[in-house]
Coordinates of C-alpha atoms and ligand atoms in Angstrom, one line a residue:
M1 CA -33.2 -62.2 -132.1
N2 CA -35.6 -61.8 -135.0
D3 CA -37.9 -58.8 -135.2
A4 CA -41.0 -60.7 -134.1
E5 CA -39.3 -61.5 -130.8
K6 CA -38.3 -57.9 -130.1
L7 CA -40.2 -56.1 -127.4
G8 CA -40.9 -52.4 -127.0
I9 CA -43.0 -50.9 -124.2
I10 CA -44.9 -47.6 -124.1
I11 CA -46.3 -46.4 -120.7
L12 CA -48.9 -43.7 -121.0
A13 CA -48.6 -41.3 -118.2
A14 CA -49.3 -37.8 -119.6
G15 CA -52.8 -37.4 -118.3
L16 CA -53.8 -34.8 -115.8
G17 CA -56.1 -37.1 -113.9
K18 CA -59.0 -34.5 -113.7
R19 CA -61.1 -36.9 -111.6
M20 CA -58.4 -37.0 -108.8
K21 CA -58.9 -33.2 -108.2
S22 CA -55.3 -32.8 -107.3
D23 CA -52.4 -30.5 -108.3
L24 CA -50.2 -33.6 -108.7
P25 CA -50.0 -35.6 -112.0
K26 CA -52.1 -38.7 -111.5
V27 CA -49.2 -41.1 -111.8
L28 CA -47.6 -39.5 -108.8
Q29 CA -50.5 -40.3 -106.5
K30 CA -49.4 -42.8 -103.9
L31 CA -50.6 -46.3 -103.6
C32 CA -49.4 -47.9 -100.4
G33 CA -46.7 -45.4 -100.0
R34 CA -45.3 -45.5 -103.6
P35 CA -46.2 -43.4 -106.7
L36 CA -48.4 -45.3 -109.2
I37 CA -45.8 -44.9 -111.9
N38 CA -43.2 -46.9 -109.9
Y39 CA -45.3 -50.0 -109.9
V40 CA -45.8 -49.9 -113.7
L41 CA -42.1 -49.1 -114.4
D42 CA -41.0 -52.0 -112.2
T43 CA -43.3 -54.4 -114.1
A44 CA -42.3 -53.0 -117.5
L45 CA -38.5 -53.2 -116.9
A46 CA -38.8 -56.8 -115.6
L47 CA -39.7 -57.8 -119.1
N48 CA -36.3 -56.6 -120.4
P49 CA -37.7 -54.6 -123.4
E50 CA -35.4 -53.3 -126.1
I51 CA -36.9 -49.9 -125.7
C52 CA -39.1 -48.7 -122.9
A53 CA -40.7 -45.3 -123.3
V54 CA -42.9 -43.3 -121.1
V55 CA -45.2 -40.5 -122.3
L56 CA -45.3 -37.5 -119.9
G57 CA -47.2 -34.3 -120.2
F58 CA -49.0 -32.5 -117.3
K59 CA -46.3 -31.2 -114.9
N60 CA -43.8 -33.6 -116.5
E61 CA -40.9 -32.0 -114.5
L62 CA -42.4 -33.5 -111.4
V63 CA -42.6 -37.0 -112.8
R64 CA -39.1 -37.0 -114.5
P65 CA -37.1 -37.8 -111.3
F66 CA -39.1 -41.0 -110.9
I67 CA -38.1 -42.3 -114.4
S68 CA -34.9 -44.3 -114.5
E69 CA -32.2 -43.5 -117.1
N70 CA -32.8 -46.6 -119.2
V71 CA -36.4 -45.3 -120.0
K72 CA -36.9 -42.9 -122.8
I73 CA -39.2 -39.9 -122.3
A74 CA -41.7 -38.5 -124.9
I75 CA -43.6 -35.3 -124.1
Q76 CA -47.2 -34.9 -125.0
E77 CA -48.3 -31.3 -124.9
P78 CA -51.2 -30.7 -124.9
Q79 CA -52.8 -34.0 -123.9
L80 CA -55.3 -34.8 -126.7
G81 CA -56.0 -38.5 -125.8
T82 CA -54.4 -41.9 -125.5
G83 CA -54.0 -42.3 -129.3
H84 CA -52.3 -38.9 -129.5
A85 CA -50.1 -39.9 -126.6
V86 CA -48.8 -43.1 -128.4
M87 CA -48.1 -40.9 -131.5
Q88 CA -45.5 -38.9 -129.5
T89 CA -43.3 -42.0 -129.3
A90 CA -43.1 -42.5 -133.1
E91 CA -39.6 -41.0 -133.3
I92 CA -38.3 -43.2 -130.4
F93 CA -39.6 -46.3 -132.2
E94 CA -38.7 -45.1 -135.7
K95 CA -36.1 -47.9 -136.3
F96 CA -37.8 -50.5 -134.1
S97 CA -39.7 -53.4 -135.5
G98 CA -41.4 -56.0 -133.3
K99 CA -44.2 -56.0 -130.8
I100 CA -45.1 -53.1 -128.6
L101 CA -46.8 -53.4 -125.2
V102 CA -48.9 -50.3 -124.3
L103 CA -49.3 -49.9 -120.6
C104 CA -51.2 -47.3 -118.6
G105 CA -49.4 -45.4 -115.8
D106 CA -52.7 -45.5 -113.8
V107 CA -53.0 -49.4 -113.8
P108 CA -50.5 -50.2 -111.1
L109 CA -51.2 -53.7 -110.0
L110 CA -50.8 -55.5 -113.3
K111 CA -48.8 -58.6 -112.9
L112 CA -45.8 -59.7 -114.9
L113 CA -47.3 -63.1 -115.5
T114 CA -50.5 -61.6 -117.0
L115 CA -48.4 -59.6 -119.4
K116 CA -46.4 -62.7 -120.4
K117 CA -49.7 -64.5 -121.0
L118 CA -50.9 -61.6 -123.2
I119 CA -47.7 -61.6 -125.2
N120 CA -47.9 -65.4 -125.5
Q121 CA -51.4 -65.3 -126.9
Y122 CA -50.5 -62.5 -129.3
D123 CA -47.7 -64.7 -130.6
K124 CA -49.6 -68.0 -130.6
Q125 CA -52.6 -66.7 -132.3
E126 CA -50.5 -64.8 -134.9
S127 CA -52.4 -61.6 -134.2
D128 CA -51.5 -58.0 -135.0
A129 CA -53.1 -56.7 -131.8
A130 CA -54.1 -58.3 -128.5
I131 CA -56.2 -56.5 -125.9
L132 CA -56.1 -57.4 -122.2
S133 CA -59.8 -57.5 -121.2
A134 CA -61.9 -58.6 -118.2
E135 CA -65.5 -59.4 -117.4
L136 CA -66.7 -57.0 -114.7
D137 CA -70.0 -57.0 -112.8
D138 CA -69.9 -53.3 -112.9
P139 CA -68.2 -52.2 -116.2
S140 CA -69.2 -48.6 -115.9
G141 CA -66.5 -46.1 -116.9
Y142 CA -64.5 -48.5 -118.9
G143 CA -64.3 -48.9 -122.7
R144 CA -66.3 -52.0 -123.8
I145 CA -65.1 -54.8 -126.1
V146 CA -67.5 -55.1 -129.0
R147 CA -67.5 -58.5 -130.7
N148 CA -69.1 -59.6 -134.1
E149 CA -71.5 -62.5 -134.7
H150 CA -68.4 -64.8 -134.8
N151 CA -67.4 -63.6 -131.4
E152 CA -64.3 -61.9 -132.8
V153 CA -63.3 -58.5 -131.5
S154 CA -64.5 -55.7 -133.8
A155 CA -64.1 -52.5 -131.8
I156 CA -63.7 -50.8 -128.5
V157 CA -66.4 -48.2 -127.5
E158 CA -65.7 -45.8 -124.7
D159 CA -68.3 -45.5 -121.9
K160 CA -68.9 -41.9 -122.7
D161 CA -69.8 -42.7 -126.3
A162 CA -71.7 -45.9 -125.6
D163 CA -75.4 -46.4 -126.2
K164 CA -77.6 -48.6 -124.0
N165 CA -76.7 -51.9 -125.8
I166 CA -73.0 -51.2 -125.6
K167 CA -73.2 -50.2 -121.9
A168 CA -74.7 -53.6 -121.2
I169 CA -71.5 -55.3 -122.4
K170 CA -69.6 -56.6 -119.4
E171 CA -66.3 -57.2 -121.1
I172 CA -64.1 -54.2 -120.6
N173 CA -60.8 -52.9 -122.1
S174 CA -58.1 -52.8 -119.4
G175 CA -56.1 -50.2 -121.5
I176 CA -53.3 -52.7 -121.9
Y177 CA -52.4 -54.0 -125.4
C178 CA -49.8 -55.7 -127.4
F179 CA -49.4 -54.4 -131.0
N180 CA -47.4 -55.1 -134.0
S181 CA -45.3 -52.0 -134.1
K182 CA -45.6 -51.7 -137.9
Y183 CA -49.4 -51.5 -137.9
L184 CA -49.6 -49.4 -134.7
F185 CA -47.7 -46.5 -136.2
K186 CA -49.2 -47.1 -139.6
Y187 CA -52.8 -46.6 -138.4
L188 CA -52.4 -44.1 -135.6
P189 CA -52.6 -41.1 -137.9
N190 CA -56.0 -42.4 -139.1
I191 CA -57.6 -41.9 -135.7
K192 CA -60.1 -39.0 -135.5
N193 CA -61.3 -37.1 -132.5
T194 CA -65.0 -37.0 -133.3
N195 CA -66.3 -38.4 -130.0
A196 CA -67.8 -37.3 -126.7
Q197 CA -64.5 -36.1 -125.4
S198 CA -63.0 -34.7 -128.6
E199 CA -59.9 -36.8 -128.0
Y200 CA -57.8 -39.1 -130.2
Y201 CA -58.6 -42.4 -128.6
L202 CA -56.1 -45.2 -129.0
T203 CA -59.0 -47.6 -128.7
D204 CA -60.2 -46.5 -132.1
I205 CA -57.3 -48.2 -133.7
I206 CA -59.0 -51.6 -133.0
D207 CA -61.9 -50.8 -135.4
I208 CA -59.4 -49.5 -138.0
M209 CA -57.2 -52.6 -137.8
V210 CA -60.2 -55.0 -138.0
K211 CA -61.5 -53.1 -141.1
N212 CA -58.1 -53.5 -142.6
K213 CA -58.3 -57.3 -142.1
H214 CA -55.8 -57.5 -139.3
K215 CA -56.3 -60.1 -136.6
V216 CA -57.2 -58.6 -133.2
I217 CA -57.8 -60.7 -130.1
A218 CA -58.9 -60.0 -126.6
V219 CA -57.3 -62.0 -123.8
K220 CA -59.4 -62.1 -120.6
S221 CA -57.6 -61.6 -117.3
A222 CA -59.0 -63.7 -114.5
N223 CA -57.8 -61.3 -111.8
K224 CA -60.0 -58.2 -111.8
I225 CA -58.0 -56.2 -109.3
E226 CA -54.8 -56.1 -111.3
I227 CA -56.4 -54.5 -114.3
E228 CA -58.2 -51.8 -112.3
G229 CA -57.3 -48.3 -113.5
I230 CA -57.2 -45.6 -111.0
N231 CA -59.2 -42.5 -112.0
N232 CA -60.5 -41.2 -108.7
R233 CA -59.7 -41.2 -105.0
L234 CA -62.4 -43.8 -104.2
Q235 CA -60.7 -46.3 -106.6
L236 CA -57.3 -45.4 -105.1
A237 CA -58.6 -46.0 -101.6
R238 CA -60.2 -49.3 -102.5
L239 CA -57.1 -50.6 -104.3
E240 CA -54.9 -49.5 -101.5
K241 CA -57.0 -51.6 -99.1
E242 CA -56.8 -54.6 -101.4
L243 CA -53.1 -54.2 -101.8
Y244 CA -52.4 -53.9 -98.1
A245 CA -54.5 -56.9 -97.4
D246 CA -52.8 -58.9 -100.2
T247 CA -49.3 -57.9 -98.9
A248 CA -50.2 -58.8 -95.3
K249 CA -51.4 -62.2 -96.5
S250 CA -48.2 -63.0 -98.3
H251 CA -46.2 -62.1 -95.1
L252 CA -48.5 -64.5 -93.2
E253 CA -47.5 -67.2 -95.7
N254 CA -43.9 -66.5 -94.8
G255 CA -44.4 -67.0 -91.1
V256 CA -45.0 -63.4 -90.0
V257 CA -47.6 -63.0 -87.2
I258 CA -50.3 -60.5 -88.0
N259 CA -53.5 -60.7 -86.0
D260 CA -55.5 -58.0 -87.6
I261 CA -54.6 -57.9 -91.3
E262 CA -57.0 -55.1 -92.1
N263 CA -55.1 -52.7 -89.8
V264 CA -51.5 -53.1 -90.7
Y265 CA -49.9 -51.1 -93.5
I266 CA -46.9 -52.8 -95.2
D267 CA -45.8 -51.7 -98.6
T268 CA -44.7 -54.1 -101.3
L269 CA -41.0 -53.3 -100.9
S270 CA -40.6 -54.3 -97.3
K271 CA -39.3 -57.7 -96.1
I272 CA -40.1 -59.2 -92.7
G273 CA -38.5 -62.2 -91.0
A274 CA -40.5 -65.1 -89.7
E275 CA -42.2 -65.0 -86.3
T276 CA -42.0 -61.2 -86.2
V277 CA -45.3 -59.9 -84.8
I278 CA -46.9 -56.9 -86.5
M279 CA -49.6 -55.5 -84.3
A280 CA -52.5 -53.4 -85.4
G281 CA -51.7 -49.8 -86.5
S282 CA -48.1 -50.6 -87.6
V283 CA -46.9 -48.9 -90.8
I284 CA -43.9 -50.4 -92.6
M285 CA -42.5 -48.8 -95.7
N286 CA -39.4 -49.7 -97.7
S287 CA -37.9 -51.5 -94.7
I288 CA -36.2 -54.8 -93.8
L289 CA -37.2 -56.4 -90.5
G290 CA -35.4 -59.4 -89.0
K291 CA -36.9 -62.4 -87.2
N292 CA -38.6 -62.5 -83.9
C293 CA -39.3 -58.8 -83.6
V294 CA -42.5 -57.2 -82.2
I295 CA -43.7 -54.0 -83.9
D296 CA -46.5 -52.7 -81.8
G297 CA -48.0 -49.9 -83.8
G298 CA -44.8 -48.2 -84.9
A299 CA -44.3 -46.4 -88.2
I300 CA -41.1 -47.6 -89.8
S301 CA -39.8 -46.3 -93.1
D302 CA -36.5 -46.7 -95.2
S303 CA -35.0 -48.6 -92.2
E304 CA -33.4 -51.9 -91.3
I305 CA -34.2 -53.6 -88.1
K306 CA -32.3 -56.8 -87.1
E307 CA -33.7 -59.7 -85.1
N308 CA -35.3 -59.8 -81.6
C309 CA -36.1 -56.1 -81.5
N310 CA -39.2 -54.6 -79.8
I311 CA -40.6 -51.4 -81.3
G312 CA -43.5 -49.6 -79.8
K313 CA -45.6 -46.7 -81.1
S314 CA -42.6 -44.8 -82.4
T315 CA -41.7 -43.2 -85.7
I316 CA -38.5 -44.5 -87.2
S317 CA -37.0 -43.4 -90.5
K318 CA -33.7 -44.0 -92.4
T319 CA -32.3 -45.8 -89.4
K320 CA -30.4 -49.1 -88.9
I321 CA -31.2 -50.9 -85.7
F322 CA -29.2 -53.9 -84.7
A323 CA -30.3 -57.0 -82.8
N324 CA -32.0 -57.1 -79.3
V325 CA -32.9 -53.4 -79.2
S326 CA -36.0 -52.2 -77.5
I327 CA -37.7 -48.9 -78.3
N328 CA -40.8 -47.9 -76.4
D329 CA -43.5 -45.5 -77.4
Y330 CA -43.7 -42.0 -78.9
N331 CA -40.1 -41.7 -80.0
V332 CA -39.1 -40.0 -83.2
I333 CA -35.9 -41.5 -84.6
G334 CA -34.3 -40.5 -87.9
D335 CA -31.0 -41.0 -89.7
C336 CA -29.6 -43.1 -86.8
E337 CA -27.6 -46.2 -86.1
I338 CA -28.5 -48.0 -82.9
K339 CA -26.3 -51.0 -82.1
N340 CA -27.1 -54.3 -80.3
N341 CA -28.9 -54.4 -76.9
C342 CA -29.7 -50.7 -76.6
A343 CA -32.9 -49.7 -74.8
I344 CA -34.8 -46.5 -75.5
G345 CA -37.7 -45.4 -73.3
N346 CA -40.5 -43.1 -74.2
N347 CA -40.9 -39.7 -75.9
N348 CA -37.3 -39.2 -77.1
T349 CA -36.2 -37.4 -80.3
I350 CA -33.0 -38.9 -81.7
K351 CA -31.7 -37.6 -85.0
N352 CA -28.6 -38.1 -87.0
S353 CA -26.9 -40.0 -84.2
C354 CA -25.0 -43.3 -83.5
I355 CA -25.6 -45.2 -80.3
D356 CA -23.3 -48.0 -79.5
V357 CA -24.0 -51.4 -77.8
N358 CA -25.7 -51.8 -74.4
T359 CA -26.6 -48.1 -74.0
K360 CA -29.8 -47.0 -72.4
I361 CA -31.7 -43.8 -73.0
Q362 CA -34.5 -43.1 -70.6
N363 CA -37.4 -40.7 -71.4
N364 CA -37.9 -37.2 -72.8
C365 CA -34.4 -36.7 -74.3
N366 CA -33.5 -34.7 -77.3
I367 CA -30.4 -36.1 -79.0
E368 CA -29.1 -34.7 -82.3
D369 CA -25.8 -35.0 -84.2
M370 CA -24.3 -37.2 -81.5
E371 CA -22.1 -40.2 -81.1
I372 CA -22.8 -42.1 -77.9
G373 CA -20.5 -45.0 -76.9
K374 CA -21.1 -48.4 -75.4
N375 CA -22.7 -49.1 -72.0
C376 CA -23.8 -45.5 -71.3
Y377 CA -26.8 -44.5 -69.3
I378 CA -28.6 -41.4 -70.4
S379 CA -31.2 -40.3 -67.8
N380 CA -34.5 -38.5 -68.3
G381 CA -34.6 -35.1 -69.9
F382 CA -31.1 -35.0 -71.4
S383 CA -30.9 -32.4 -74.1
V384 CA -28.4 -31.6 -76.7
C385 CA -28.0 -28.0 -77.8
N386 CA -26.6 -28.7 -81.3
F387 CA -27.7 -25.6 -83.2
D388 CA -26.1 -22.2 -82.5
G389 CA -28.6 -20.3 -84.6
F390 CA -26.4 -20.6 -87.7
N391 CA -24.8 -24.1 -87.8
N392 CA -25.2 -27.6 -86.4
H393 CA -22.5 -29.0 -84.2
T394 CA -21.7 -32.6 -83.2
S395 CA -20.7 -34.0 -79.9
K396 CA -19.5 -37.3 -78.6
I397 CA -20.0 -39.3 -75.4
S398 CA -17.5 -42.1 -75.0
D399 CA -18.1 -45.6 -73.4
F400 CA -19.3 -46.1 -69.8
V401 CA -20.6 -42.6 -69.2
F402 CA -23.5 -41.9 -66.9
V403 CA -25.5 -38.8 -67.6
G404 CA -27.9 -37.8 -64.8
A405 CA -31.4 -36.5 -65.3
G406 CA -32.0 -33.0 -66.8
C407 CA -28.5 -32.5 -68.1
Q408 CA -27.7 -30.6 -71.3
I409 CA -24.6 -30.3 -73.4
V410 CA -23.8 -27.4 -75.7
S411 CA -22.2 -28.9 -78.8
P412 CA -19.4 -29.3 -79.8
V413 CA -18.1 -31.2 -76.8
N414 CA -16.5 -34.5 -76.1
I415 CA -17.3 -36.4 -72.9
N416 CA -14.6 -39.0 -72.4
S417 CA -15.1 -42.5 -71.1
N418 CA -15.9 -43.6 -67.5
S419 CA -17.3 -40.2 -66.6
Y420 CA -20.2 -39.4 -64.3
I421 CA -22.2 -36.3 -65.1
T422 CA -24.4 -35.3 -62.1
S423 CA -28.1 -34.4 -62.7
G424 CA -28.8 -31.0 -63.9
S425 CA -25.4 -30.3 -65.3
T426 CA -24.8 -28.1 -68.3
I427 CA -21.7 -29.2 -70.1
I428 CA -20.1 -26.5 -72.3
K429 CA -16.5 -27.9 -72.6
D430 CA -14.8 -31.3 -73.0
V431 CA -14.8 -33.7 -70.1
E432 CA -11.7 -35.8 -69.4
E433 CA -12.0 -39.5 -68.8
D434 CA -12.7 -40.9 -65.3
S435 CA -14.2 -37.5 -64.2
L436 CA -17.1 -36.7 -61.9
I437 CA -18.7 -33.6 -63.2
M438 CA -21.0 -31.3 -61.3
A439 CA -21.7 -28.4 -63.7
R440 CA -24.6 -26.7 -61.9
F441 CA -25.2 -23.9 -59.5
D442 CA -24.9 -24.5 -55.8
V443 CA -28.0 -24.3 -53.8
V444 CA -28.5 -20.9 -52.1
A445 CA -30.7 -21.2 -49.0
K446 CA -31.9 -18.1 -47.2
R447 CA -33.7 -19.2 -44.1
G448 CA -36.7 -17.1 -42.8
Y449 CA -37.1 -15.5 -46.2
M450 CA -40.6 -16.8 -46.8
D451 CA -42.1 -14.4 -44.2
K452 CA -40.7 -11.5 -46.1
I453 CA -42.1 -12.7 -49.4
K454 CA -45.6 -13.3 -47.8
K455 CA -45.6 -9.8 -46.4
K456 CA -44.7 -8.4 -49.8
I457 CA -47.5 -10.2 -51.5
N458 CA -50.1 -9.3 -48.9
G459 CA -49.4 -5.6 -49.2
G460 CA -47.0 -5.0 -46.3
E461 CA -48.9 -6.7 -43.5
Ligands
UD1_1 C1 -58.8 -45.8 -121.0 C2 -59.4 -46.4 -122.2 C3 -60.5 -47.3 -121.8 C4 -60.1 -48.3 -120.8 C5 -59.5 -47.6 -119.6 C6 -58.9 -48.7 -118.7 C7 -59.0 -44.8 -124.1 C8 -59.6 -43.9 -125.0 N1 -59.8 -45.4 -123.2 O1 -59.8 -44.9 -120.5 O2 -61.1 -48.0 -123.0 O3 -61.3 -49.0 -120.4 O4 -58.4 -46.8 -120.0 O5 -58.3 -48.1 -117.5 O6 -57.8 -45.1 -124.2 N2 -53.1 -40.5 -121.1 C9 -52.1 -39.8 -121.8 N3 -52.4 -38.8 -122.6 C10 -53.7 -38.4 -122.8 C11 -54.7 -39.1 -122.1 C12 -54.4 -40.1 -121.3 O7 -50.9 -40.1 -121.6 O8 -53.9 -37.5 -123.6 C13 -52.7 -41.6 -120.2 C14 -53.1 -41.3 -118.8 O9 -52.1 -40.6 -118.0 C15 -53.4 -42.7 -118.2 C16 -53.8 -43.5 -119.5 O10 -53.3 -42.7 -120.6 O11 -52.3 -43.2 -117.6 C17 -55.3 -43.7 -119.6 O12 -55.9 -42.5 -119.6 P1 -57.3 -42.2 -118.9 O13 -57.7 -40.8 -119.1 O14 -57.3 -42.7 -117.5 O15 -58.3 -43.1 -119.8 P2 -59.6 -43.8 -119.3 O16 -60.7 -42.9 -119.4 O17 -59.4 -44.5 -118.0
MG2 MG1 -57.8 -44.5 -116.6

């Protein structure tokens, strides 16, 4: 590969994001369930760069865990502007020669294809810098692309430094560029901070390069959403709505049934099988759903659900659900495995448990750290006492066990197969197989006692 073909990428992500009014660094704000930086990193790494570097600053220790090992980190402290941020990568790119893409950590929806087009034009037009620009009806807030009488790019002027004439320009700078690495690092030190924000603007390098007779081009992006930078919560909310709608539409194209696309929330990582119905209010994050399911308002995250499942308004996380399972409303299920043909009623909490095939769990149960076998029936109000105040304990119910309503077990216990636990039992030790268990107090009946009580209450009448 010759130098001209080599690609480096710099992602600017050191900013505090003042306009967000948040304690979090801006690039950790979530868009459709994922931090902004993740979107940009995914796109950057898909281009297979020789070197990918990210510039971190404000609370960088919080951002570091989101940066994969093949990405280099430069620290910018304090944050003196986008030009100053790029300067901090000089050492990382010391031996590099080729083109460098500069991306913004706060422009999450930029498409791979758009970047490829930018690089392509940079190469084709033999330029030393290419700016990704766009024509916006409302360009306020963005830097403007200034062109000379030959319609060639001559500078970028920031909104805060712009006069009336510049403000009227509709072509904006997306903050995404492709530079010849040699000239990028040659001219960066020439940037001054004599501007409205006293910052070292990367955008000033355009004017410097043009004055030094380098060819600078602007490549217009047709898609305005993808170049949108997120600076405040209103922009974040708007983009989130756009992205959810776009994602829902792409699922429709794949045969998923969504009646109300404005009211489903599916992130960009999730996959959904054809003819699965996603009803209004459903939230699906980082999950894989099979075919022919119905999700009626559930919130599903980090989970896998196989085909023909019915899920109501329940919260399901980090759980694998096999085929033909039904789960009704108001259940909270986390870190579980639920095998084929199980049925779960309403209002159950099920955590860190495995439930084998054909088992039914009625309503209002609390099941934690459990293994429940095949063909069991767990009636209303079953409760597992798994925590002794210091440690969690696990219990197991084997196959073909019936547990009557209102039972509780004090973990750790094993209930062996083919057993029948009568309603209201409290199980504190192992149950052998084929057993009928009645672990409850007998009924004590004292006839005629009601009169005594009434007299007591009415003051000895
Ligand atoms: C920048 C551009 C503007 C463009 C807009 C597009 C400059 C001077 N302006 O403005 O022309 O229209 O993006 O969205 O470049 N950052 C750092 N260190 C810093 C400052 C910023 O790493 O010291 C990072 C931020 O984290 C962010 C990116 O650079 O990811 C852009 O910074 P931001 O403050 O949002 O610049 P804008 O005002 O949006
Ligand atoms: Mg910005």
